[in-house]
XYZ file of C-alpha atoms in Angstrom:
134
model
C 160.345 -12.717 140.152
C 162.786 -13.967 137.562
C 161.505 -11.294 135.153
C 162.341 -8.568 137.695
C 165.834 -9.975 138.241
C 166.421 -9.955 134.524
C 165.049 -6.414 134.237
C 167.555 -5.285 136.935
C 170.458 -6.904 135.160
C 169.423 -5.237 131.908
C 169.166 -1.879 133.684
C 172.822 -2.199 134.768
C 173.952 -3.050 131.283
C 172.022 -0.022 129.994
C 173.859 2.318 132.421
C 177.212 0.992 131.256
C 176.156 1.474 127.615
C 175.100 5.073 128.401
C 178.521 5.774 129.948
C 180.343 4.247 126.994
C 178.323 6.302 124.511
C 178.618 9.460 126.648
C 174.793 9.873 126.719
C 173.844 12.142 129.550
C 170.437 12.732 131.235
C 169.972 16.046 129.468
C 170.367 14.302 126.092
C 167.362 12.131 126.978
C 165.239 14.374 129.151
C 163.914 16.682 126.453
C 160.593 18.492 126.088
C 159.460 15.779 123.626
C 160.456 13.055 126.048
C 158.430 14.664 128.810
C 155.476 14.970 126.401
C 155.791 11.213 125.779
C 155.675 10.565 129.482
C 152.584 12.735 129.909
C 150.965 10.927 127.031
C 151.523 7.513 128.628
C 150.363 8.769 132.036
C 147.128 10.112 130.476
C 146.478 6.883 128.538
C 146.869 4.915 131.780
C 144.585 7.119 133.823
C 146.720 10.010 134.931
C 148.211 10.691 138.378
C 148.745 13.658 140.594
C 152.114 12.141 141.532
C 153.156 11.963 137.874
C 152.239 15.597 137.398
C 154.298 16.703 140.424
C 157.350 14.521 139.596
C 157.443 15.258 135.888
C 157.280 19.018 136.526
C 160.143 18.668 139.116
C 162.261 16.487 136.802
C 161.793 18.821 133.864
C 162.743 21.785 136.068
C 165.940 19.975 137.129
C 167.157 19.772 133.522
C 165.869 23.206 132.448
C 162.862 22.015 130.417
C 159.881 24.358 130.540
C 156.980 22.049 131.402
C 153.703 23.587 132.561
C 150.199 22.570 133.597
C 149.092 23.700 130.117
C 151.233 20.961 128.538
C 149.377 18.351 130.574
C 146.009 19.757 129.584
C 146.978 20.019 125.848
C 148.043 16.421 125.808
C 145.140 15.189 127.894
C 142.684 16.566 125.361
C 144.010 14.315 122.578
C 145.002 11.142 124.347
C 142.490 8.396 124.882
C 142.135 6.761 128.280
C 143.092 3.129 127.500
C 143.432 1.409 130.904
C 140.909 1.200 133.691
C 143.515 0.741 136.484
C 143.166 0.781 140.231
C 142.825 2.514 142.610
C 139.624 3.801 141.077
C 139.546 1.288 138.165
C 138.908 -2.389 137.763
C 142.388 -3.723 136.812
C 145.871 -3.828 138.297
C 149.207 -3.302 136.558
C 149.762 -7.058 136.377
C 146.622 -7.332 134.250
C 148.079 -4.730 131.898
C 151.403 -6.547 131.856
C 149.648 -9.777 130.921
C 148.276 -8.173 127.698
C 151.403 -6.378 126.492
C 152.319 -4.042 129.311
C 153.219 -0.410 129.110
C 155.286 -1.112 126.011
C 152.154 -2.427 124.271
C 150.244 0.723 125.151
C 153.101 2.867 123.943
C 153.257 0.985 120.676
C 149.545 1.728 120.075
C 150.073 5.412 121.003
C 153.073 5.610 118.666
C 151.110 4.033 115.772
C 148.409 6.705 116.283
C 150.986 9.550 116.141
C 150.614 10.364 119.813
C 154.234 9.809 120.812
C 157.459 11.273 119.521
C 159.181 8.139 118.169
C 162.458 9.979 117.440
C 163.269 10.645 121.134
C 166.546 9.156 122.342
C 166.052 6.769 125.274
C 168.213 5.252 127.980
C 168.870 2.275 125.616
C 170.811 4.600 123.287
C 168.105 3.891 120.650
C 165.054 5.907 119.785
C 161.611 5.225 121.285
C 160.409 3.872 117.926
C 163.303 1.483 117.708
C 162.612 0.242 121.270
C 158.979 -0.395 120.586
C 159.430 -2.134 117.176
C 159.240 -5.554 118.726
C 156.688 -4.781 121.459
C 153.379 -6.541 121.218
C 150.475 -4.175 120.932
């Protein structure tokens, strides 16, 4: 789709910006960033794959991420999206009403995300979400 082509071009620009600013993966992949990822996964219905991959990625950058972190976060994060395979809706439905960024903006407003985390844009999560539609 044209949106996906634009997204790919923007990703390339983001990589160049990271190189120019000397922002490295370990600058972004912090414990708080992983907690943000877990929060979004839980709000969208959770995933065994997300658990496995987040644990592995955290390990690769020396972040201590455990099953207990997932459980601690799960207990305070509302389930906001009834997505397939077991739910009623698909990701395109979510995209049509604000997408993952919209969900994240709601989670941030409720104090469930760390807005001060540096992201691949070179800006904080809160700065990135400022213009997202909830």
